[in-house]
Coordinates of C-alpha atoms in Angstrom, one line a residue:
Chain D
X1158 CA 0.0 0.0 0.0
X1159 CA 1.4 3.5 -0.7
X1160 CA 2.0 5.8 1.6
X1161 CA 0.3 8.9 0.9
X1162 CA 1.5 11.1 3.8
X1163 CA 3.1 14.4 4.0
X1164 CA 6.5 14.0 5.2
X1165 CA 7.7 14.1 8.6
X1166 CA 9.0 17.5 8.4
X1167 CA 6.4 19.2 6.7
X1168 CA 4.0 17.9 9.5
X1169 CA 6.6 19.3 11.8
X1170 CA 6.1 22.9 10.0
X1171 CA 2.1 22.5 9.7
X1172 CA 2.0 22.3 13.5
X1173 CA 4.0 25.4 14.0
X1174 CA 2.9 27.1 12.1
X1175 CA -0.6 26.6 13.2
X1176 CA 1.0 27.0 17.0
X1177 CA 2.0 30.5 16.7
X1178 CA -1.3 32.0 16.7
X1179 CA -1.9 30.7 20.5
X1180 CA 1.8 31.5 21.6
X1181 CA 0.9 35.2 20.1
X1182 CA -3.0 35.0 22.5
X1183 CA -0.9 33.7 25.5
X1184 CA 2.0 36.2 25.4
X1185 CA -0.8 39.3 24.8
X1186 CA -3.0 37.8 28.3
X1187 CA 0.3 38.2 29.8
X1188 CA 1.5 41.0 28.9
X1189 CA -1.9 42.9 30.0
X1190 CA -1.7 40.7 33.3
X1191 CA 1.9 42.1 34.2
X1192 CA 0.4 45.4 33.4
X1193 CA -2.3 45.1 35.3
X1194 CA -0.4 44.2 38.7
X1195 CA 2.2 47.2 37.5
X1196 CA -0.1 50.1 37.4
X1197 CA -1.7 48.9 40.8
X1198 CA -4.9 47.8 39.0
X1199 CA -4.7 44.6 41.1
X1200 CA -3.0 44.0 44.1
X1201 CA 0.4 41.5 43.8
X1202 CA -0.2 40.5 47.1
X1203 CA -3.2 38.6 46.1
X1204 CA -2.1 38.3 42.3
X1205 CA 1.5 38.1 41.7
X1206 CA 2.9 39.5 38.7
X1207 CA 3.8 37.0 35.9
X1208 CA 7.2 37.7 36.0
X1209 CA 7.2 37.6 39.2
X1210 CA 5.6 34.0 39.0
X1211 CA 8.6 33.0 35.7
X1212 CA 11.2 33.9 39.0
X1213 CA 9.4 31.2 40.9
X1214 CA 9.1 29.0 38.7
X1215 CA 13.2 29.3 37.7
X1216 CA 13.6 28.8 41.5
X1217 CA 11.7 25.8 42.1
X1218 CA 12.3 24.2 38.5
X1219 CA 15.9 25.3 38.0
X1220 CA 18.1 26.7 40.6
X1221 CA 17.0 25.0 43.6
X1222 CA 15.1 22.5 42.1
X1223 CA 12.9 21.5 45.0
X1224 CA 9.7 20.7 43.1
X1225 CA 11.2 17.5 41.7
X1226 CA 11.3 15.7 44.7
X1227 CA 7.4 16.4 45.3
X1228 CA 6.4 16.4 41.4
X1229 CA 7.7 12.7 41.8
X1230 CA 5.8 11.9 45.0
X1231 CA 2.7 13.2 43.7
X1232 CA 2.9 11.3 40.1
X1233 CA 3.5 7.9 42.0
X1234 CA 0.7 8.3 44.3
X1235 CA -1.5 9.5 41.5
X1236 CA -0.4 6.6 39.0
X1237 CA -0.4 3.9 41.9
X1238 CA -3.8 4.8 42.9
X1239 CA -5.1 5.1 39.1
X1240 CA -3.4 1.6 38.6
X1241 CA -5.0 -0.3 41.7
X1242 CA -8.4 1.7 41.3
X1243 CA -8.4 0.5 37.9
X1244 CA -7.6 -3.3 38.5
X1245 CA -11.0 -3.6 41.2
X1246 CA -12.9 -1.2 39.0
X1247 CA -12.5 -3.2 35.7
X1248 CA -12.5 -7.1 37.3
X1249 CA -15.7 -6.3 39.1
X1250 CA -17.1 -4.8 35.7
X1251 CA -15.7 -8.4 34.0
X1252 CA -17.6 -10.2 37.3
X1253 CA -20.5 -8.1 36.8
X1254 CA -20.8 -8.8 33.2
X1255 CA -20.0 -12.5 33.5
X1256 CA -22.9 -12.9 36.2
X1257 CA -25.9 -11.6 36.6
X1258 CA -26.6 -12.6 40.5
X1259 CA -23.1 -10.7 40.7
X1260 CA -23.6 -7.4 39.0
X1261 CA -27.2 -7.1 41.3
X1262 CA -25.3 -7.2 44.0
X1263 CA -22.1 -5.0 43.7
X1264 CA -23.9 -2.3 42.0
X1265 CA -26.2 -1.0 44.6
X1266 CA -22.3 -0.3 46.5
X1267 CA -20.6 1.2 43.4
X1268 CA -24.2 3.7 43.6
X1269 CA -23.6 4.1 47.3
X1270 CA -19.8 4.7 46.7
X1271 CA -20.7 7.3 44.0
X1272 CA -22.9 9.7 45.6
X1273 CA -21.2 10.0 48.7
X1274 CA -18.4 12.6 48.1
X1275 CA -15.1 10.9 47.5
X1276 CA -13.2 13.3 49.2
X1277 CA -15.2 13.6 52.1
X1278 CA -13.3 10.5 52.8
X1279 CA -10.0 12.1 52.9
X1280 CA -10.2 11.9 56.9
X1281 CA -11.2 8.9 57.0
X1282 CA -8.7 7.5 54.7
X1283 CA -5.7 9.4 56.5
X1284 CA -6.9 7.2 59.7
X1285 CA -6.8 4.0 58.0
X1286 CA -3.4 4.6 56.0
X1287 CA -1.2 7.4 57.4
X1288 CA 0.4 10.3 57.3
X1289 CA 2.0 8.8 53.7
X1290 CA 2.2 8.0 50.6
X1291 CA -0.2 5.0 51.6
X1292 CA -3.3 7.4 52.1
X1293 CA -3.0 9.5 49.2
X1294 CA -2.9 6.3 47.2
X1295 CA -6.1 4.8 48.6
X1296 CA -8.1 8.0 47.9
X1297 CA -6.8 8.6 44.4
X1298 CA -7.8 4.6 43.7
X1299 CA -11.7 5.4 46.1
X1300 CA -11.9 8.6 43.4
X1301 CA -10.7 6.7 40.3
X1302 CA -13.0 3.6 40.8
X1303 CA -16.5 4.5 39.6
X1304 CA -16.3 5.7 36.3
X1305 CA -13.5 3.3 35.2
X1306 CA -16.3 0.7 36.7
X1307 CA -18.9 1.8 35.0
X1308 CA -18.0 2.6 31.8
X1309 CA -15.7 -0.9 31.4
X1310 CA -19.3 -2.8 32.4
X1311 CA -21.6 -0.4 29.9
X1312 CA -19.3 -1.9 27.2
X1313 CA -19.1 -5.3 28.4
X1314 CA -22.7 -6.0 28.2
X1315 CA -23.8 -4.0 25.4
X1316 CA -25.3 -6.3 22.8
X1317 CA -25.0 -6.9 19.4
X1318 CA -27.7 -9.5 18.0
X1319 CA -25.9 -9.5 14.4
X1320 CA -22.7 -10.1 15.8
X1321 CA -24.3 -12.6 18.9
X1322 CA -25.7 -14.6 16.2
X1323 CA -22.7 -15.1 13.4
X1324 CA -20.7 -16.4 16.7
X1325 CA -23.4 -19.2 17.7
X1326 CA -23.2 -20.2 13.9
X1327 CA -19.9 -20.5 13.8
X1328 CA -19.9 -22.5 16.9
X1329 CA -18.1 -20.0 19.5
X1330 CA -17.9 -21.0 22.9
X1331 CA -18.8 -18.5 25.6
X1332 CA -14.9 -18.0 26.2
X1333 CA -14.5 -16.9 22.7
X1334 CA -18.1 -14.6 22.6
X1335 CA -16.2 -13.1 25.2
X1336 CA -12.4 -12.4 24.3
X1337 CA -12.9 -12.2 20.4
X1338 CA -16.1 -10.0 20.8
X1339 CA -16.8 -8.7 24.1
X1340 CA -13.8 -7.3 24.8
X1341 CA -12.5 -5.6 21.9
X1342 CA -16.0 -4.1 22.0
X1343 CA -15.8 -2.6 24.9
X1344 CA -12.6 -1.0 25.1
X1345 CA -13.0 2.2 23.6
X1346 CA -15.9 3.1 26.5
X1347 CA -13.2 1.4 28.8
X1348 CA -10.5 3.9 28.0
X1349 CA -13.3 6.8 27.7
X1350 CA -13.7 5.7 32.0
X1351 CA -9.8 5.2 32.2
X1352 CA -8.9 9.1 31.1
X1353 CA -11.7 10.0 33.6
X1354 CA -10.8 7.8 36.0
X1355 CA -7.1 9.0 35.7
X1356 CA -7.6 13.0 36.2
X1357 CA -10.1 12.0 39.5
X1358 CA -7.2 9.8 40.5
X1359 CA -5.0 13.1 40.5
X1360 CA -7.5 15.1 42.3
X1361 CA -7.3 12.0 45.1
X1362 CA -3.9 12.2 45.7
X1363 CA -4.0 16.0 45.6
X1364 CA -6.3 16.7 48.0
X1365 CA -5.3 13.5 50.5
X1366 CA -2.0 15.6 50.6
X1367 CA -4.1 19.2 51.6
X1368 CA -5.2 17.3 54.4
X1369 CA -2.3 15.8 55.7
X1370 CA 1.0 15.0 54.5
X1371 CA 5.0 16.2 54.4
X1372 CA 5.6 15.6 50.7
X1373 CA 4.0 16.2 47.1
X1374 CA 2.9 19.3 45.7
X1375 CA -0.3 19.4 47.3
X1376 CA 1.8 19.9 50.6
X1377 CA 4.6 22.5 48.7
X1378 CA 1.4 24.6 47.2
X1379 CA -0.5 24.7 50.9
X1380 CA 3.0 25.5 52.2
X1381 CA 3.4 28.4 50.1
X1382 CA -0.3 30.0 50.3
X1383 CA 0.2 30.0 54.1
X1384 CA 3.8 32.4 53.3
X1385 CA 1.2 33.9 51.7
X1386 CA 4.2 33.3 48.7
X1387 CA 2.1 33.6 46.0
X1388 CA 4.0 33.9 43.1
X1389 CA 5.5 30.0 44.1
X1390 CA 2.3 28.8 45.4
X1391 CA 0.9 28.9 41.0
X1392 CA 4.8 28.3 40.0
X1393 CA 3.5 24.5 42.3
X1394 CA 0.2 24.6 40.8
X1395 CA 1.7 24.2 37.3
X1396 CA 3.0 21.2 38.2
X1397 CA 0.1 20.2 39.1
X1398 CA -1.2 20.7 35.6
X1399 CA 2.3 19.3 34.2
X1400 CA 1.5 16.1 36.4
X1401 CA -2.1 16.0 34.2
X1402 CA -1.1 16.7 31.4
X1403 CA 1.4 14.0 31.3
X1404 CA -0.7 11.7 32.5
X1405 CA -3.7 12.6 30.0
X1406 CA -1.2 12.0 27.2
X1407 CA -0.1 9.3 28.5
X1408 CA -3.8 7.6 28.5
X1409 CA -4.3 9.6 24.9
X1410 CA -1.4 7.8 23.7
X1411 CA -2.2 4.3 24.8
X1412 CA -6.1 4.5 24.0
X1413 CA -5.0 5.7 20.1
X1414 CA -2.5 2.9 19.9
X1415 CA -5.2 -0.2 21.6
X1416 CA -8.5 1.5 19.8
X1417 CA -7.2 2.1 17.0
X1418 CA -9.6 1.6 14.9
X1419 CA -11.4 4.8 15.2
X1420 CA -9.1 6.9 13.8
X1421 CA -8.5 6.9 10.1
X1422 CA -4.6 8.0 10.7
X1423 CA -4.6 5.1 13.2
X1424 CA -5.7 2.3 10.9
X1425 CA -3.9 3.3 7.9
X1426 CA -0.9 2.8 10.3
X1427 CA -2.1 -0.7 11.8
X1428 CA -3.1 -2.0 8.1
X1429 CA 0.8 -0.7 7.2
X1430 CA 2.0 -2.6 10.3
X1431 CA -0.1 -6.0 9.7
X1432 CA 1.3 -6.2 6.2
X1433 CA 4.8 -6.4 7.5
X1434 CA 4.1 -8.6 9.6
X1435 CA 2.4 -11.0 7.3
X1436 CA 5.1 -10.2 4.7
X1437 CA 7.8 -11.6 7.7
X1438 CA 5.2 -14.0 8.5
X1439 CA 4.4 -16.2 5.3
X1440 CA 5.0 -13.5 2.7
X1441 CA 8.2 -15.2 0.2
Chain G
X823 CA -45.7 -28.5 -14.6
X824 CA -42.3 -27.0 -13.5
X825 CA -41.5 -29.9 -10.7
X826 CA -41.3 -32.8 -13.0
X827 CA -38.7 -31.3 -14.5
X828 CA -35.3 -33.2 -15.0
X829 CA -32.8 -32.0 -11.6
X830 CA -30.4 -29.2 -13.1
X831 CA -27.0 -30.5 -14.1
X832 CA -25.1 -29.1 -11.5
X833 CA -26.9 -31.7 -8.6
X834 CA -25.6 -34.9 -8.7
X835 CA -28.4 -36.3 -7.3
X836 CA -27.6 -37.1 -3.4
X837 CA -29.5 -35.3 -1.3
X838 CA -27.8 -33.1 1.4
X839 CA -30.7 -31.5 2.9
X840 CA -33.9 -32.5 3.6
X841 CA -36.8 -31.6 5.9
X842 CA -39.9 -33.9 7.0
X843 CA -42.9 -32.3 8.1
X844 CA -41.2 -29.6 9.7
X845 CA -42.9 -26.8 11.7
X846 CA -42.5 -23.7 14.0
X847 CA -44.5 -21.8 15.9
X848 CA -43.3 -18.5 17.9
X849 CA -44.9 -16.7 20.7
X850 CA -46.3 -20.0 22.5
X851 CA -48.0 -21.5 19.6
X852 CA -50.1 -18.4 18.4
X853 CA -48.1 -17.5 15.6
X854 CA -47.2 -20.0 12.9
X855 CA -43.9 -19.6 11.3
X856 CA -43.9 -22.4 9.1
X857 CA -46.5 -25.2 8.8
X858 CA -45.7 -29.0 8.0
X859 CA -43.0 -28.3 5.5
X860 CA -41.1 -31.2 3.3
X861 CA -38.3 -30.7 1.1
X862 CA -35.2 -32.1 -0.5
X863 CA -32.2 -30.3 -1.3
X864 CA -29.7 -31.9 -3.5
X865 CA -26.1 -32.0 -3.7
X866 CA -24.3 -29.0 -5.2
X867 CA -27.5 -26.8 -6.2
X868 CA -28.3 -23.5 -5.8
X869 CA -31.7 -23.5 -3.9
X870 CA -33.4 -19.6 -3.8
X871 CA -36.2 -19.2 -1.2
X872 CA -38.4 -16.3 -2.0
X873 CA -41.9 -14.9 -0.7
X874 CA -43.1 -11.8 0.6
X875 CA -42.3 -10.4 4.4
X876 CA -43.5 -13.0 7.3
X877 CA -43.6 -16.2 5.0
X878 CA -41.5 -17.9 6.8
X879 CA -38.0 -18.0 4.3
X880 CA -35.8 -16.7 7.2
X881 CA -37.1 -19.0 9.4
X882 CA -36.5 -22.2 7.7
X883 CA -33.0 -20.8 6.8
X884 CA -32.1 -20.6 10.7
X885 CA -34.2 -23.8 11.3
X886 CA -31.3 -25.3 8.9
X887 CA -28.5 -23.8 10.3
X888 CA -29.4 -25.2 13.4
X889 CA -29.8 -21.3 14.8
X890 CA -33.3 -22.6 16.2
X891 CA -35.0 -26.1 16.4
X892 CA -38.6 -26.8 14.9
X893 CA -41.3 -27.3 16.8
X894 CA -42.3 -30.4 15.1
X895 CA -40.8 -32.6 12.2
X896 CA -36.7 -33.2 11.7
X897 CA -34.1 -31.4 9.5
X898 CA -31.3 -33.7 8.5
X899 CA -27.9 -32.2 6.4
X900 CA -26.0 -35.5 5.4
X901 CA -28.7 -37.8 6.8
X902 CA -27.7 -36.5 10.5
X903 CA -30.3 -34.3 12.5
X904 CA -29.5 -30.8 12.7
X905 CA -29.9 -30.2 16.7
X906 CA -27.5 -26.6 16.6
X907 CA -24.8 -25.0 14.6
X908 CA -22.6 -27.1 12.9
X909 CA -19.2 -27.2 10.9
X910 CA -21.0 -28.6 7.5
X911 CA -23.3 -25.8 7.6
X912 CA -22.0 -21.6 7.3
X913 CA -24.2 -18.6 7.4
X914 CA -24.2 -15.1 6.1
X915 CA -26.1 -12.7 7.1
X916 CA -27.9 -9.7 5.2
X917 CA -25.5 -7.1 7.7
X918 CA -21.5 -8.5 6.9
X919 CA -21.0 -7.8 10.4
X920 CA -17.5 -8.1 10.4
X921 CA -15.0 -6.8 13.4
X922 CA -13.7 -3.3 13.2
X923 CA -10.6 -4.0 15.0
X924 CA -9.9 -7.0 12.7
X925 CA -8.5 -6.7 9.5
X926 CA -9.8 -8.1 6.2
X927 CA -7.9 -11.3 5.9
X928 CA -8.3 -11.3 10.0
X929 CA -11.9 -11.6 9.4
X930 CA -11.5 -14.4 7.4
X931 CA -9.8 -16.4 9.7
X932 CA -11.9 -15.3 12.2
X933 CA -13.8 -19.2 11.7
X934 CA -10.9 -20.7 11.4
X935 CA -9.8 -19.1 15.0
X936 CA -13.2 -20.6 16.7
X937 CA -12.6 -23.8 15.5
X938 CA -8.7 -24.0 16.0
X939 CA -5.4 -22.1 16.3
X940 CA -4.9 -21.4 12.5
X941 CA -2.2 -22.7 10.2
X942 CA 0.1 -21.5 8.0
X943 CA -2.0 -23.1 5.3
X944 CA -5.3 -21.9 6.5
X945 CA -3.7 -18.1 6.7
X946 CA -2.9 -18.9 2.8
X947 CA -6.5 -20.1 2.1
X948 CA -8.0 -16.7 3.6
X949 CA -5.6 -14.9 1.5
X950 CA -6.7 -17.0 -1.3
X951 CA -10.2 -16.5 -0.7
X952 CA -9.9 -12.6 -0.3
X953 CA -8.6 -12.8 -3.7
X954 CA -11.4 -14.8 -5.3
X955 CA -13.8 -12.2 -3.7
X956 CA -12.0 -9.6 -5.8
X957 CA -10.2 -8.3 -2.4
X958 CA -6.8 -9.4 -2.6
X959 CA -5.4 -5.5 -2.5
X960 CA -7.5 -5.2 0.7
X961 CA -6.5 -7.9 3.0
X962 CA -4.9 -5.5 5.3
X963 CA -7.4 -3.0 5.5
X964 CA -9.8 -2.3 8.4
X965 CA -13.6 -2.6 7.5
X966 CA -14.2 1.0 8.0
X967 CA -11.6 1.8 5.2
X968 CA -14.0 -0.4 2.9
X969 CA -17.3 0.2 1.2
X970 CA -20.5 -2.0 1.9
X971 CA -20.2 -3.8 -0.9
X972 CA -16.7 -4.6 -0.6
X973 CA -17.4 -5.1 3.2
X974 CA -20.2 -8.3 2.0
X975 CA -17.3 -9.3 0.1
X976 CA -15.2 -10.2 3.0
X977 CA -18.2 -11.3 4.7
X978 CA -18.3 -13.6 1.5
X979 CA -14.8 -14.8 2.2
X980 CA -15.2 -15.7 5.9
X981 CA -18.3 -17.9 4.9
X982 CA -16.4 -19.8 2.0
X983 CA -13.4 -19.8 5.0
X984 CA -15.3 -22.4 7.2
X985 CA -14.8 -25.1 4.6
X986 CA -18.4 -25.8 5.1
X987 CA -20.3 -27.7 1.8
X988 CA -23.4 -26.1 2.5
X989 CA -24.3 -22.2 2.7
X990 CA -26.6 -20.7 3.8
X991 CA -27.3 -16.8 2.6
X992 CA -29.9 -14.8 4.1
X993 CA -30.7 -11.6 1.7
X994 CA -26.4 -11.1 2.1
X995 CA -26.7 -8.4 -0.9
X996 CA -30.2 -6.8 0.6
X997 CA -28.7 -3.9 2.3
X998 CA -26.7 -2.7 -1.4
X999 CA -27.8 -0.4 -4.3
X1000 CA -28.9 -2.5 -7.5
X1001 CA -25.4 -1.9 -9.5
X1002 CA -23.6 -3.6 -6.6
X1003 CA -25.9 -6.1 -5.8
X1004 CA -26.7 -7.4 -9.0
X1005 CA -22.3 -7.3 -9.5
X1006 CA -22.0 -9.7 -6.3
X1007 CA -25.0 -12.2 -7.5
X1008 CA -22.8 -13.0 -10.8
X1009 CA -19.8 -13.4 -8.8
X1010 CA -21.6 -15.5 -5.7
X1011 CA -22.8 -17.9 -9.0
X1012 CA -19.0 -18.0 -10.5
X1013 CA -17.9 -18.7 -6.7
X1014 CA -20.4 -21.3 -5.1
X1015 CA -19.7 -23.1 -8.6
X1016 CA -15.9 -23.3 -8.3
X1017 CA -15.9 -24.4 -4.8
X1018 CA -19.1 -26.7 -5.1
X1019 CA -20.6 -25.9 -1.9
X1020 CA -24.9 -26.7 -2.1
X1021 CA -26.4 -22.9 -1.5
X1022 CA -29.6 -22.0 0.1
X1023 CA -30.7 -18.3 -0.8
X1024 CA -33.1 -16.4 0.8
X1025 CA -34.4 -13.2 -1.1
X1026 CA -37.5 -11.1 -1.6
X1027 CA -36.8 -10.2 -4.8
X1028 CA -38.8 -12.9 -8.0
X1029 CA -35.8 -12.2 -10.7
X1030 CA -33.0 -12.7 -8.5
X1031 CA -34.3 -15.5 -6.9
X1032 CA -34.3 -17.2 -10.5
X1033 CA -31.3 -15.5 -12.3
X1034 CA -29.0 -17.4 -9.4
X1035 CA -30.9 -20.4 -8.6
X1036 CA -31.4 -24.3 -9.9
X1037 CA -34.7 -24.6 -7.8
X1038 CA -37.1 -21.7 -6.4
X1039 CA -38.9 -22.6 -3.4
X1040 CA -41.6 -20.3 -3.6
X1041 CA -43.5 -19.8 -0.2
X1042 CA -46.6 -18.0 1.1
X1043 CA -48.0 -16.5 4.4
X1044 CA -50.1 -17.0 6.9
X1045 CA -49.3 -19.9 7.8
X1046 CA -45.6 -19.7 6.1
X1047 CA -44.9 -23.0 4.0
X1048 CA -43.1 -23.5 0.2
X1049 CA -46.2 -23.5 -1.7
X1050 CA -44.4 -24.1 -4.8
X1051 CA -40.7 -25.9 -6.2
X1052 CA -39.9 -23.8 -9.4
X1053 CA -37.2 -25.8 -11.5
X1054 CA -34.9 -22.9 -13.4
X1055 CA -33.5 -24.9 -16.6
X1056 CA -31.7 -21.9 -17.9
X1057 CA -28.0 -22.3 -18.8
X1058 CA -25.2 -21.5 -16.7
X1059 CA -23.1 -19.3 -16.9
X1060 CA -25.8 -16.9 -17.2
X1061 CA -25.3 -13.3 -18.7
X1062 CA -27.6 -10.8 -16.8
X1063 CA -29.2 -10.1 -20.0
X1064 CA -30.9 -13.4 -19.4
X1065 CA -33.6 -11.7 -18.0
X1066 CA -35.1 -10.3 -20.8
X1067 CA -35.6 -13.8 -22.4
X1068 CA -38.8 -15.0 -22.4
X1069 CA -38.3 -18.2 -20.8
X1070 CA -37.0 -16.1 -18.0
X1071 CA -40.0 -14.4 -17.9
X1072 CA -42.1 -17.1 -18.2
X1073 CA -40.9 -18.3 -15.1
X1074 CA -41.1 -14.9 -13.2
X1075 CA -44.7 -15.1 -14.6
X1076 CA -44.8 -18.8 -12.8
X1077 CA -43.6 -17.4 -9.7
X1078 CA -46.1 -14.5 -9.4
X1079 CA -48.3 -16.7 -10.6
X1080 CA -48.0 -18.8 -7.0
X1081 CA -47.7 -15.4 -4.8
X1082 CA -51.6 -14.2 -6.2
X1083 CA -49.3 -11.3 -7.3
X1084 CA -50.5 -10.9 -10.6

């Protein structure tokens, strides 16, 4: 099969040059921001300048470099919590799917579980797990479980007669129904609950650390407000959004790679990829 | 006058599929599907089964494949009684249904994978199929990068992939425009012939239901039963402009003439 693709580097150029429009937006907001706090317009007590926030962010990032050490903390909390959230969320959905008598029973806790505020557990939590890492990682996988639960068990039972019956003719098993059709049917609303289930696993470990705890950001950014250091105190909260954005990506990445079939780009590349492999395969 | 007609060439004579007295009633008896029904099916023919909605064609195709069991009387296919799906018997459906995460010549195997792990031969014969079905260029591609015709196509291949003599098609070329459907009928006639499988064909439509097949089963509603066996002497191969010959038309006019829809 041909490929038909711009080359790599004229994608490269596409992108910026459709990226400097933003840049231009964000340097303007700034620019009026820092003006703002200069002429007295808004106090830089409350609202530190922008500059004044790049000099925090150089301290913390670069010359002392004291965010790593809590950027870290908070990531593996986050991602440990996502990860054991996401184990109970999606074998109970496989459980619930596989059994009826099951799924009428677990459900009416995953309801209960839902509507009572997560975080209101934070307390709670703290008691049961410490001062630690431990605690932060139990809410983050409490805040993470429902709609990686959900959505995984929406797409495990949703039905599809035509393709029901062309398995029973071909003689499936109920083994088969389920890994050659089930699964694969369900994964994109999987991943839809997964990228959820991953930013409510960062809020989790965030606010677990508010409450109580010596490291991670949440404690640095608390720290900070308190000093009533403002200007570090959002230089912290970016890496809060660093921490998400990396781990949205990540997700992005992984549910464009597994479902790929959605995404024309994506399948041209997969029906690239099988042909080598056939070709190495049996292919003379 | 039609049924004491010589057997087409292409049956050899053996018959592969035969129902006694068979019946089926849905909804707990209220609603006959299809009432006391006997038939013979012989080896290698092309069998079309046509009638208006509700006459019961769909039924007795799934009562075949052994998708649901009569309520009275026995189908046999190879003088065993069907009791559920089986390896001699393959179905395709009027949707190709096919997996979106599977490739074309994935598809295909996709049989081959519920009744095994697949061989390097079997891989071959998929391949081999795709390219009988005019799809060898598109083995690789997903079905959303192929068109609804092409996408029957592969369903095509993945029936002929089961090995099974006997197919069963239920209105697999319903859901496409004329141009397409009427390309696909020639092909399914050049196909089913070189492979020699015994195909049972369920349509709604009089012409196409005699341009493909050796014998018509014609059936009516209320109760559904074959009310009528239409033998279709024409020659094979047959050019589409066969329909314009009278003796085509004499047999559409047969056929109507069964449905009371003249």
């Amino acid at each position: 099969m041909p490929d038909s693709r711009p080359s790599r580097g004229y994608r490269f150029l596409d992108a910026m040059v459709r990226f400097v429009p933003h840049l231009v937006l964000l340097i303007v907001l700034l620019c009026l921001w820092e003006a703002a706090v200069a002429t007295g317009m808004i106090t830089s007590i409350m609202i530190p300048r922008p500059s004044a926030i790049g000099g925090a962010i150089v301290e913390l990032y670069v010359t002392k470099g004291t965010i790593y050490k809590h950027f870290f903390i908070t990531l593996t909390e986050a991602v440990v919590g996502f990860c054991i959230g996401a184990a109970i969320a999606v074998s109970l959905a496989v459980c619930s799917s596989l059994s009826d008598v099951f799924k009428r029973y677990v459900i009416p806790y995953a309801v209960v579980l839902n509507v009572t505020p997560g975080i209101a557990l934070t307390p709670v939590v703290i008691a049961w797990f410490g001062y630690g890492m431990g605690s932060k990682m139990a809410l983050a996988a409490i805040l993470c479980f429902f709609p990686i639960f959900v959505n995984t068990l929406t797409g495990l039972v949703q039905i599809d007669e035509d393709r029901e019956e062309l398995f029973k003719s071909l003689g499936a098993n109920n083994t088969q129904i389920f890994t050659k059709m089930r699964v694969p049917a369900a994964l994109p609303l999987m991943f839809a609950g997964l990228k959820i289930g991953l930013t409510t696993a960062l809020i989790g470990a965030v606010v677990a650390e508010f409450a109580q705890a010596t490291d991670g950001v949440g404690v640095l950014m608390s720290r900070f407000s308190f000093q009533l250091n403002m200007a570090a105190s959002i230089a912290t909260l970016l890496s809060m959004t660093v921490i998400g954005l990396l781990l949205f990506y990540t997700m992005e990445f992984l549910d464009d790679r597994i479902v790929f079939w959605r995404r024309e780009s994506r399948r041209a590349a997969a029906s690239r990829a099988r042909a080598r492999s056939w070709q190495s395969q049996i292919g003379k | 006058m039609n049924v004491e007609r010589m057997p087409n060439h292409a049956a050899s004579g053996e018959v592969v599929v035969s129902g006694i007295a068979v019946g089926k009633t849905f909804a707990d008896g209220t609603v006959i599907a299809l009432d006391n029904t006997t038939f013979e099916i012989k080896r290698g023919s092309f069998v079309s089964l046509v009638g208006p909605s509700g006459c019961g064609k769909s039924t007795l195709l799934r009562l075949i494949s052994g998708l649901i069991t009569p309520t009275s009387g026995q189908i046999s296919v190879h003088d065993t009684p069907v009791t559920g799906p089986r390896r001699d018997i393959s179905m395709m459906f009027q949707k190709a249904t096919l997996l979106e995460w599977r490739t074309s010549l994935e598809n295909v195997l996709l049989p081959t994978e519920i009744a095994g792990t697949p061989t390097k031969a079997d891989k071959n014969r998929a391949l081999d199929l795709l390219k009988l079905v005019g799809l060898g260029d598109f083995a690789f591609s997903f079905p959303a990068q192929l068109s609804g015709g092409m996408q029957q196509r592969v369903a095509l291949a993945r029936l002929l992939q089961t090995g099974a003599d006997i197919l069963l098609l239920d209105e697999p070329f319903g859901a496409l425009d004329e141009f397409t459907r009427e390309r696909l009928n020639t092909e399914l006639m050049r196909i089913v012939a070189e492979v020699g499988a015994t195909t049972i064909f369920v349509t709604h439509n009089i012409s196409e239901a005699i341009f493909l097949a050796d014998q018509v089963f014609v059936m009516t509603s209320r109760p559904g039963r074959v009310a009528k066996i239409v033998d279709v002497d024409l020659e094979r191969p047959r050019p589409l402009s066969i329909q314009t010959s009278p003796e085509f038309n004499r047999l559409v006019e047969d056929v109507r003439v069964t449905l009371g829809a003249v």
